[in-house]
CSV table of C-alpha atoms and ligand atoms in Angstrom, one decimal:
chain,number,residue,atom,x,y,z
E,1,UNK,CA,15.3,11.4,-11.8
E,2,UNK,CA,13.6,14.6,-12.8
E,3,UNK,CA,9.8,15.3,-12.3
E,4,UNK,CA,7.9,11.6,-11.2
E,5,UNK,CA,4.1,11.0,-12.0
E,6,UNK,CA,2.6,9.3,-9.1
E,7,UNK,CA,-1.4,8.4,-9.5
E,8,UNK,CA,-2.9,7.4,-6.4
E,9,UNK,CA,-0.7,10.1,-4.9
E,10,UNK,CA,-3.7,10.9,-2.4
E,11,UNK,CA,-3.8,7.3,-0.9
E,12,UNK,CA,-2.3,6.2,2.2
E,13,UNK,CA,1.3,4.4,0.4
E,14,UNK,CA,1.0,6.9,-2.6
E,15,UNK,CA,1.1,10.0,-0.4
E,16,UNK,CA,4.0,9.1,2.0
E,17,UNK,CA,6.3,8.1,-1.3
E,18,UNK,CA,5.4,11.3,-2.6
E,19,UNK,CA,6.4,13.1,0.6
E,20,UNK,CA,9.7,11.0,0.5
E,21,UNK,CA,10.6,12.3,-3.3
E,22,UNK,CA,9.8,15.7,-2.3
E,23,UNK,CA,12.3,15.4,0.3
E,24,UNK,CA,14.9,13.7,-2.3
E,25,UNK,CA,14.4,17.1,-4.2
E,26,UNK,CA,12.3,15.5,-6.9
E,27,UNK,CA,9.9,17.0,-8.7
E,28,UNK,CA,6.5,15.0,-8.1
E,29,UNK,CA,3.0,15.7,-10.4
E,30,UNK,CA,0.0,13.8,-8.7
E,31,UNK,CA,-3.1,12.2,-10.7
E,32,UNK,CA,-5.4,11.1,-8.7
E,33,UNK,CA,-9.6,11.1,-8.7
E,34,UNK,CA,-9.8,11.6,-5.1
E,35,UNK,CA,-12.4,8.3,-5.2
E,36,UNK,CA,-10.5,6.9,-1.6
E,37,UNK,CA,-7.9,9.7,-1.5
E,38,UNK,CA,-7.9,12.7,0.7
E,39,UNK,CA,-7.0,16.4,-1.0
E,40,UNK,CA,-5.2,16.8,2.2
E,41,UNK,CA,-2.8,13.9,2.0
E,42,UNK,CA,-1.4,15.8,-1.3
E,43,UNK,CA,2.3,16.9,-0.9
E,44,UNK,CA,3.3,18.1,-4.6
E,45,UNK,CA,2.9,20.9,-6.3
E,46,UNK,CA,1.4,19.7,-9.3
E,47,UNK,CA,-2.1,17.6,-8.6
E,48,UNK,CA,-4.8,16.5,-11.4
E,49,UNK,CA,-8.2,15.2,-9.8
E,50,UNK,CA,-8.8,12.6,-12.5
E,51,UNK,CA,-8.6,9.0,-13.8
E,52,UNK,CA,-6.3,7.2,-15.2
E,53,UNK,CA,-7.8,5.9,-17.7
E,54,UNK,CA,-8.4,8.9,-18.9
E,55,UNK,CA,-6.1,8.7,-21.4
E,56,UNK,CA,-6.3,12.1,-22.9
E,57,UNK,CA,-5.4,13.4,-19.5
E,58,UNK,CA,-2.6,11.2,-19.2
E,59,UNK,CA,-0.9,11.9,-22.2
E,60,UNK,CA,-1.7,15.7,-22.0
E,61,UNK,CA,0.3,15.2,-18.0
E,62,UNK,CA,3.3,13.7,-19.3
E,63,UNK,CA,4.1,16.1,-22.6
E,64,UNK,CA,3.3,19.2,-20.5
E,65,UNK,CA,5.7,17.8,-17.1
E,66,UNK,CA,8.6,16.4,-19.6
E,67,UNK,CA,7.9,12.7,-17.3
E,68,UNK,CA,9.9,9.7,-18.0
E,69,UNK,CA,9.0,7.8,-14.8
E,70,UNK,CA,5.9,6.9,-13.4
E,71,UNK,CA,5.0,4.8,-9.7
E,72,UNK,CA,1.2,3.4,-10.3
E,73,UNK,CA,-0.7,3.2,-6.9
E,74,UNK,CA,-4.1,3.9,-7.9
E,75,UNK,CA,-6.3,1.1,-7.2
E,76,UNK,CA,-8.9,0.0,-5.1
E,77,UNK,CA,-7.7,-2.4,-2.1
E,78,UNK,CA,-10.1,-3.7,0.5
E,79,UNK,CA,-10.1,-7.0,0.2
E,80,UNK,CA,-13.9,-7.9,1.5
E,81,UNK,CA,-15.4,-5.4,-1.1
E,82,UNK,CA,-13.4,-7.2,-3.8
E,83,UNK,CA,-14.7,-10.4,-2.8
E,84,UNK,CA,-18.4,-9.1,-3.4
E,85,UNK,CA,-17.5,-7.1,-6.5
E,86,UNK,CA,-15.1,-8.5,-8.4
E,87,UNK,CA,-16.4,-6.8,-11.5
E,88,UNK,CA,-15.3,-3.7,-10.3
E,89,UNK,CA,-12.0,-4.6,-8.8
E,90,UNK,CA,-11.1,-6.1,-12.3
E,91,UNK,CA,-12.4,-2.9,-14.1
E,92,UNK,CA,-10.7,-0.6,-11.5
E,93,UNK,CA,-7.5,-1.8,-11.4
E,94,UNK,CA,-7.0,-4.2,-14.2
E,95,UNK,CA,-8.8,-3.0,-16.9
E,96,UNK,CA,-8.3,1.2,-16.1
E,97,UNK,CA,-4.3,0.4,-15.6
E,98,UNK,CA,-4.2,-1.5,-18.8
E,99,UNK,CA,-6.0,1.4,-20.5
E,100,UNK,CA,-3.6,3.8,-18.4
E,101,UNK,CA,-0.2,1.9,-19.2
E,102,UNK,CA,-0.7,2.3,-22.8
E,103,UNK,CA,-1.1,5.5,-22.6
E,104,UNK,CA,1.6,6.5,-20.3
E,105,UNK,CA,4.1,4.1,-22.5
E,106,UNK,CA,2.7,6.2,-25.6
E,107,UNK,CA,3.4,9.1,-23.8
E,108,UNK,CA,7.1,8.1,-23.3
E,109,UNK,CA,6.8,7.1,-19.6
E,110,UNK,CA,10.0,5.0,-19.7
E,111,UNK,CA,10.3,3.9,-16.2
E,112,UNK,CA,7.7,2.3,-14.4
E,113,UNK,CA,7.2,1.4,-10.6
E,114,UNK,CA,4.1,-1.1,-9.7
E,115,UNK,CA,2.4,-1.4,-6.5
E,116,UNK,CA,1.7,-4.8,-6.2
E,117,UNK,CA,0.6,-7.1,-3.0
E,118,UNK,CA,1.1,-10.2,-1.0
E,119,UNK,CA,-2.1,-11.4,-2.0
E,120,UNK,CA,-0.8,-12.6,-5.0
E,121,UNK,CA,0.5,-15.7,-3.2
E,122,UNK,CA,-2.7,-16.6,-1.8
E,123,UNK,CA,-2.3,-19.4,1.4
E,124,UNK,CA,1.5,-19.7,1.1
E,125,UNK,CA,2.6,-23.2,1.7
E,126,UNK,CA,5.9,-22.1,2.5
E,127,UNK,CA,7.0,-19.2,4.9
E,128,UNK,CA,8.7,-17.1,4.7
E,129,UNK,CA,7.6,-16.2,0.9
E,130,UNK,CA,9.7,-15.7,-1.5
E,131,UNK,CA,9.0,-14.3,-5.2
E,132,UNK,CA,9.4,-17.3,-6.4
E,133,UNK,CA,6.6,-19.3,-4.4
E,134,UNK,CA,3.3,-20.1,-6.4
E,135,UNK,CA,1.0,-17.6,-7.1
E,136,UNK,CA,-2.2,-18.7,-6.1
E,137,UNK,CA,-4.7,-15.5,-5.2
E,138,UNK,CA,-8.0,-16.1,-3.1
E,139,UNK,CA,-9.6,-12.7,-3.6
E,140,UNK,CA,-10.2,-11.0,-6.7
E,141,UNK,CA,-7.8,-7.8,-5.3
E,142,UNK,CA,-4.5,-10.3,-5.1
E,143,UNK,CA,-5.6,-11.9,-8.9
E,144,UNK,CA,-6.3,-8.0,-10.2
E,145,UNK,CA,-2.7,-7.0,-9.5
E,146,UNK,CA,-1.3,-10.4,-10.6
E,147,UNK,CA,-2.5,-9.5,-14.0
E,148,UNK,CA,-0.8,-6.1,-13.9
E,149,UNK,CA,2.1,-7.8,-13.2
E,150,UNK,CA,2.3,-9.8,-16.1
E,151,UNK,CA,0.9,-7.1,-18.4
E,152,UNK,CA,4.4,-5.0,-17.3
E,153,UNK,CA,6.2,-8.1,-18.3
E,154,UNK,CA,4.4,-8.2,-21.8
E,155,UNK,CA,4.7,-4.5,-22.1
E,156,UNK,CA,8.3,-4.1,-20.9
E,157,UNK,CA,9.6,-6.5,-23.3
E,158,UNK,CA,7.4,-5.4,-26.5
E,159,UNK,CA,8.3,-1.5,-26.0
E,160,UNK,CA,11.6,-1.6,-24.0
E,161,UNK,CA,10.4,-0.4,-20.6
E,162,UNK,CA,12.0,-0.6,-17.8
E,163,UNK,CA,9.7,-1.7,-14.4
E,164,UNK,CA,9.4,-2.9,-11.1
E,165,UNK,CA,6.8,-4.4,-9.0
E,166,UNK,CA,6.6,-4.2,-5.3
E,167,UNK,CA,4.4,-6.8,-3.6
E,168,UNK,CA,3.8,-5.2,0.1
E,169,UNK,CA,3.2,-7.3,3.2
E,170,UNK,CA,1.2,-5.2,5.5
E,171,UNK,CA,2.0,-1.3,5.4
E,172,UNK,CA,1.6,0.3,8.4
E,173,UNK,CA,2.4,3.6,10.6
E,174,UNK,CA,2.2,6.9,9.7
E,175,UNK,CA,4.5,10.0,8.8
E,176,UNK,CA,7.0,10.5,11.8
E,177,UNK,CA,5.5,14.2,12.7
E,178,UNK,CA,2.2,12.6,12.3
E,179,UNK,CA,0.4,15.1,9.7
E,180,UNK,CA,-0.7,12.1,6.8
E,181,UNK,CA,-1.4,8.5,8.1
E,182,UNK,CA,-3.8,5.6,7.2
E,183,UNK,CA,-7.7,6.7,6.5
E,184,UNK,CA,-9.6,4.3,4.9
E,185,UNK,CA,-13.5,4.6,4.8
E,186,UNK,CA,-14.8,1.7,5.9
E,187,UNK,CA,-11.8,0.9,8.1
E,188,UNK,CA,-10.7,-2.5,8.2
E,189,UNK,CA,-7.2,-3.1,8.7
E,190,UNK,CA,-6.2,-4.0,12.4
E,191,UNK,CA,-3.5,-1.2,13.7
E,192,UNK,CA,-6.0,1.5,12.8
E,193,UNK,CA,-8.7,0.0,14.4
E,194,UNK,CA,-7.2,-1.4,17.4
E,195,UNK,CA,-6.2,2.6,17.7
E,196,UNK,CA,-9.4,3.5,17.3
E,197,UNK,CA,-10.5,1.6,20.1
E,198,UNK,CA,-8.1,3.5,22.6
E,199,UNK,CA,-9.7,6.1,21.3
E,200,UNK,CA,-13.1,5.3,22.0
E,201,UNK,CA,-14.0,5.4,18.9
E,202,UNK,CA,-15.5,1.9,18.5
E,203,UNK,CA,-16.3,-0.3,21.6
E,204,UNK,CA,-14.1,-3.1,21.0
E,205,UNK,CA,-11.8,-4.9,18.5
E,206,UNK,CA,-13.0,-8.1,17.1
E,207,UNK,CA,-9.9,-10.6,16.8
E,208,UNK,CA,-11.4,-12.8,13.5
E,209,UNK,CA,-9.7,-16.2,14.6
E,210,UNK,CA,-8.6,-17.4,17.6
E,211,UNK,CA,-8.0,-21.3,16.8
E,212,UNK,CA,-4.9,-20.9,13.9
E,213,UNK,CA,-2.1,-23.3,14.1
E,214,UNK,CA,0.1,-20.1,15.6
E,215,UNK,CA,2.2,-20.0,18.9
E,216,UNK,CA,-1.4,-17.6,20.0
E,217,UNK,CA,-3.7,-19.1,18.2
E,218,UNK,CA,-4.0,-15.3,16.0
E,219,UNK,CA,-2.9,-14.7,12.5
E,220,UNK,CA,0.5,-13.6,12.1
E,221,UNK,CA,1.2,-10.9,9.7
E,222,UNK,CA,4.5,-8.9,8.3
E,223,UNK,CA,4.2,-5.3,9.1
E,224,UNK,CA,6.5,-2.7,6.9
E,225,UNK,CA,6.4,0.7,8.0
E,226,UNK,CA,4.7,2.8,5.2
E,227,UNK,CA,8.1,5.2,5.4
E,228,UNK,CA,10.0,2.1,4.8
E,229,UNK,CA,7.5,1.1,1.7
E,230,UNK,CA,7.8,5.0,0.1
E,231,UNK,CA,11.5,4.3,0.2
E,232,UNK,CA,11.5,1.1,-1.7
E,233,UNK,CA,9.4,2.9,-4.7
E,234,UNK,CA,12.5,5.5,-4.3
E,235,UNK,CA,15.4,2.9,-4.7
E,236,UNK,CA,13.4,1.2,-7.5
E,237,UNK,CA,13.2,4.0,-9.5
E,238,UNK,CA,17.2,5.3,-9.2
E,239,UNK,CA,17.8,1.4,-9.8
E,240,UNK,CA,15.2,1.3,-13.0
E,241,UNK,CA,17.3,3.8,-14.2
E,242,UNK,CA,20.5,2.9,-13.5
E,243,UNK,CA,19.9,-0.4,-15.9
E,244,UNK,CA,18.6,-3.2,-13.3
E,245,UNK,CA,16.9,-5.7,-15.0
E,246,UNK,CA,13.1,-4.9,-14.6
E,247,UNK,CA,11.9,-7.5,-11.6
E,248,UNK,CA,9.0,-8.2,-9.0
E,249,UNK,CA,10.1,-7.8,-5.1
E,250,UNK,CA,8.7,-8.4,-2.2
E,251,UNK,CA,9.0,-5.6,0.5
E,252,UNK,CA,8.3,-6.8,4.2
E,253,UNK,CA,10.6,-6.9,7.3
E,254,UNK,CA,11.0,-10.9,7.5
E,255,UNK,CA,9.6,-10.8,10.9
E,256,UNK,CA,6.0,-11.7,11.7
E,257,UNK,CA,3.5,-9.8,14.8
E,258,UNK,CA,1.1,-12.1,15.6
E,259,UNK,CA,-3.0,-9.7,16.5
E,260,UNK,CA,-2.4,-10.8,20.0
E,261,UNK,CA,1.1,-9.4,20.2
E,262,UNK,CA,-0.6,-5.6,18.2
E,263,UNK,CA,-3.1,-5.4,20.5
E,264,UNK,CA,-0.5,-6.1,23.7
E,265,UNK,CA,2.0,-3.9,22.0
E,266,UNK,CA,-0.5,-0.9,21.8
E,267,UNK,CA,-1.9,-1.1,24.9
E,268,UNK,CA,1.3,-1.0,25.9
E,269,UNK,CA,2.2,2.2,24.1
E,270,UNK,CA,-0.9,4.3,24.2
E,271,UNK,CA,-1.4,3.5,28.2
E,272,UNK,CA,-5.4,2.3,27.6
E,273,UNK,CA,-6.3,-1.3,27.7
E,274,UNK,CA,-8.9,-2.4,25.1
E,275,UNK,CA,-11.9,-4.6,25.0
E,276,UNK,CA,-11.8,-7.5,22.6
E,277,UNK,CA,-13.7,-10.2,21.8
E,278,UNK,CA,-13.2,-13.4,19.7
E,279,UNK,CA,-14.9,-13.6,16.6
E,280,UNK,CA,-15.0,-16.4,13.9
E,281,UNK,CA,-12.3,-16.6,11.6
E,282,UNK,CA,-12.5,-14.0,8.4
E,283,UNK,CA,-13.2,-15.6,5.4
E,284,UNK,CA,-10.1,-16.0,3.3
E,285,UNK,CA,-7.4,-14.9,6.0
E,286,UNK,CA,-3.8,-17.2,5.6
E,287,UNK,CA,-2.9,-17.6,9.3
E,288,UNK,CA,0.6,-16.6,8.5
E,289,UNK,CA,2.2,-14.2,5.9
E,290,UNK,CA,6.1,-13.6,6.3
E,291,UNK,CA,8.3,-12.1,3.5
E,292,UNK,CA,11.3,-13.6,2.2
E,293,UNK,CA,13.1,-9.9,1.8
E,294,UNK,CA,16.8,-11.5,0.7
E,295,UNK,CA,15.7,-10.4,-2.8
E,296,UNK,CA,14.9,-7.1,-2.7
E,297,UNK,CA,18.0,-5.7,-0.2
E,298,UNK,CA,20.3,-7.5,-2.5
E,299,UNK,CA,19.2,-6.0,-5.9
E,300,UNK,CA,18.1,-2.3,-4.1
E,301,UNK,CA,20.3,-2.3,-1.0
E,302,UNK,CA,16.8,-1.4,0.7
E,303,UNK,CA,16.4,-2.0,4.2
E,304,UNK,CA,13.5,-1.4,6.8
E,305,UNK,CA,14.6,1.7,9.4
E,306,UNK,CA,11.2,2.2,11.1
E,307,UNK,CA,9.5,-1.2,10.8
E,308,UNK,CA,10.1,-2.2,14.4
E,309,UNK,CA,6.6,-2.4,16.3
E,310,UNK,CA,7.6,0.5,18.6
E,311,UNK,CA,7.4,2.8,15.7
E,312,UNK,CA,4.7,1.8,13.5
E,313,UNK,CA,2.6,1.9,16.5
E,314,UNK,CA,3.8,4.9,18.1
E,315,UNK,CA,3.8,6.7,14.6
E,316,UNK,CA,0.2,5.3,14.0
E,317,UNK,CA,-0.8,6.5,17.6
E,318,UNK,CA,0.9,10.2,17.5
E,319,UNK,CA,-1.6,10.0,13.9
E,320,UNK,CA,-4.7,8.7,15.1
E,321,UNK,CA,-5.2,10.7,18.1
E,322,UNK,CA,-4.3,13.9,16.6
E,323,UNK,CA,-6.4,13.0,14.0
E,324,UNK,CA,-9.6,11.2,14.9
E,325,UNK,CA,-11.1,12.1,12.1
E,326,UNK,CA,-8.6,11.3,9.8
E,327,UNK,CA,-8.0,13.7,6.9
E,328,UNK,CA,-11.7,14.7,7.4
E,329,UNK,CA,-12.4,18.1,9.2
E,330,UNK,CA,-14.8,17.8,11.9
E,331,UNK,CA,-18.3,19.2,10.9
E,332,UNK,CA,-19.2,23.0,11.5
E,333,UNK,CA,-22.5,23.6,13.5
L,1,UFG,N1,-7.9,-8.5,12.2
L,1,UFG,C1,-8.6,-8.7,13.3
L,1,UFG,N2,-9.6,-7.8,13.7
L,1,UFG,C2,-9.8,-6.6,12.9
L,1,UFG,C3,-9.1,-6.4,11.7
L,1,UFG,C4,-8.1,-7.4,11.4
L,1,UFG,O1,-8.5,-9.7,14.0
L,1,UFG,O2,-10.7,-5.8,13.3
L,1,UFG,C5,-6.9,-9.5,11.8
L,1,UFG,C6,-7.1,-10.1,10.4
L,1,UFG,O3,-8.0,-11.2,10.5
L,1,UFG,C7,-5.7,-10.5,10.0
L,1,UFG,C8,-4.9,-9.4,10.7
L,1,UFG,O4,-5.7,-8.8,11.7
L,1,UFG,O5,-5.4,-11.7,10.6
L,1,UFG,C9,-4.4,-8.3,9.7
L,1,UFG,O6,-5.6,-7.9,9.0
L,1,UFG,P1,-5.6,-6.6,8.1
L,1,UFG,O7,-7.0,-6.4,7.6
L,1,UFG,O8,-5.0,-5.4,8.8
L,1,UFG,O9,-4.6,-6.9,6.9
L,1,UFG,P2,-4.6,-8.2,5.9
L,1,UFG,O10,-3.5,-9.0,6.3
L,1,UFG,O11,-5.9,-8.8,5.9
L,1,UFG,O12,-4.4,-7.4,4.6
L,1,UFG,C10,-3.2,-7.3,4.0
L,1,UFG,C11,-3.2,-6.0,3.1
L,1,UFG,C12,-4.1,-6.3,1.9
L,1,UFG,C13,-3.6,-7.6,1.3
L,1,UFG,C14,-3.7,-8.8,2.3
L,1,UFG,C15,-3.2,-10.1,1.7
L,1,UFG,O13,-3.7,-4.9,3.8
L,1,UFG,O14,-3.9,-5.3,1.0
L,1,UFG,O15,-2.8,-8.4,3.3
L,1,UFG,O16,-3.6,-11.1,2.5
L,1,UFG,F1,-4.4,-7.9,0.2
């Protein structure tokens, strides 16, 4: 592997698996337009603030940097904005990474690694999930990636490229020294804002369902640390290129938390109790999403080494309460 393009290399996943190269001794060049991404999440030497479907750009990044292989994070992901713009989560991600694969392929990218997501399968009939289950997205985010997916498997046939997707389960935690973690603005996914509420930075945490058919009564989700995630992009890659068959895996631990059990975990951990109240159910939540993982730690030998809840939550807590703020600085007065 010699020099990797990463766009979305400023984003929560993107920046870890760029930190994780680095550390490999791989030479990483960054494209990102800093729309959701922080400058200081970037880890690589080479950065270009831009978009990727810019395709000038794009090409220009890959003759000048010599790049064969490519990860593709860049994308919009909250779920709720999605559901009340879907015109601009099919432009975003669909339409902007069909534009940008083109290029890159032109370009002689010849390796690619996709960040896809659960919400491909929709509400899974049968847990845990495996690659092969239906794929049946409720929000436009899971059907924008789906379509990605099957453009690689169009592309990769028609010009010989090798790819992988990655369909994530619920990343969580943060770097182990705590200098890059999860900052999303608006914040909406539960570990951060559960933290945030140990903080004092917001009065309670609403728990959106209380009445699912689980042992609680709370959804149950499948948390992968984000270290854990970064390393499965690695493995891809050194596997793309060692000749495996280009394929679509899930990447989660297998074992589900249920919000009652992260919100008793981290009250354990950070020594606060929180306030929560019950709230209605959030429109278009499955009560329970478990991956099937048998797939990908056969074909990449991956397996999860910090996905335990002890540290993703003490990660994410070291991270959010050094950083309040997140990647913001506060304001000078
Ligand atoms: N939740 C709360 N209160 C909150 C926030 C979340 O109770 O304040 C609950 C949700 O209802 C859900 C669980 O916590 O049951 C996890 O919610 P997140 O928002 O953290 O994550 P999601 O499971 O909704 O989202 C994840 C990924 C998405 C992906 C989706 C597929 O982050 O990228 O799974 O369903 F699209």
């Amino acid at each position: 592997m010699k020099t990797v393009l990463v766009t979305g290399g400023a984003g929560y996943i993107g920046s870890h698996t760029v930190q994780e190269l680095i550390k490999e001794g791989v030479s990483v060049v960054v494209l990102d337009n800093l729309t959701t991404g922080h400058r200081d999440a970037i880890r690589s030497k080479y950065f270009y603030e831009g978009d990727i479907a810019d395709t000038a750009l794009v090409e220009h990044i890959i003759k000048e940097h010599k790049i064969q292989s490519l990860i593709h994070f860049a994308a919009k992901s909250l779920v709720s904005e999605s559901l009340a713009k879907p015109e601009l989560y099919f432009y975003e991600n669909t339409v902007k990474s069909f534009v940008f694969l083109k290029a890159a392929i032109k370009g002689g990218i010849k390796e690619v690694v996709f960040s896809s997501t659960a919400a491909v399968y929709g509400n899974p009939k049968c847990i845990p999930i495996t690659e092969e289950s239906m794929l049946a997205p409720i929000n436009p985010y899971g059907a924008s990636k789906r379509m990605i997916e099957e453009y690689l498997e169009w592309m990769g046939k028609a010009h010989g490229i090798g790819w992988v997707a990655l369909r994530y389960f619920n990343a969580a935690g943060a770097s182990l020294e705590a200098s890059m973690g999860e900052d999303h603005d608006p914040e909406s996914h539960l570990i951060p804002l559960v933290l945030k509420t140990s903080l004092g930075l917001q009065e309670k945490l609403s728990i959106f369902g209380t009445d699912y058919a689980t042992p609680d009564g709370t959804c149950i989700r499948d948390y992968v640390h984000v270290i854990d995630l970064a390393n499965a992009h690695i493995l891809a890659l050194h596997a793309i290129e060692q000749g495996l068959p280009s394929n679509i895996f899930n990447v989660g631990t297998g074992k589900g938390a249920s919000v009652m059990k992260i919100i008793n975990e981290s009250e354990r951990i950070t020594g606060r109790t929180i306030t929560i109240e019950s709230k209605e159910r959030r429109v278009g939540d499955p009560n329970i999403l478990v991956a099937d993982n048998t797939a990908i730690k056969a074909a990449l030998g991956w397996e999860p080494r910090y996905s335990d809840l002890e540290t993703i939550l003490s990660s994410a807590w070291r991270w959010h309460s050094s950083h309040p703020n997140g990647y913001r600085r506060l304001p000078h007065f």
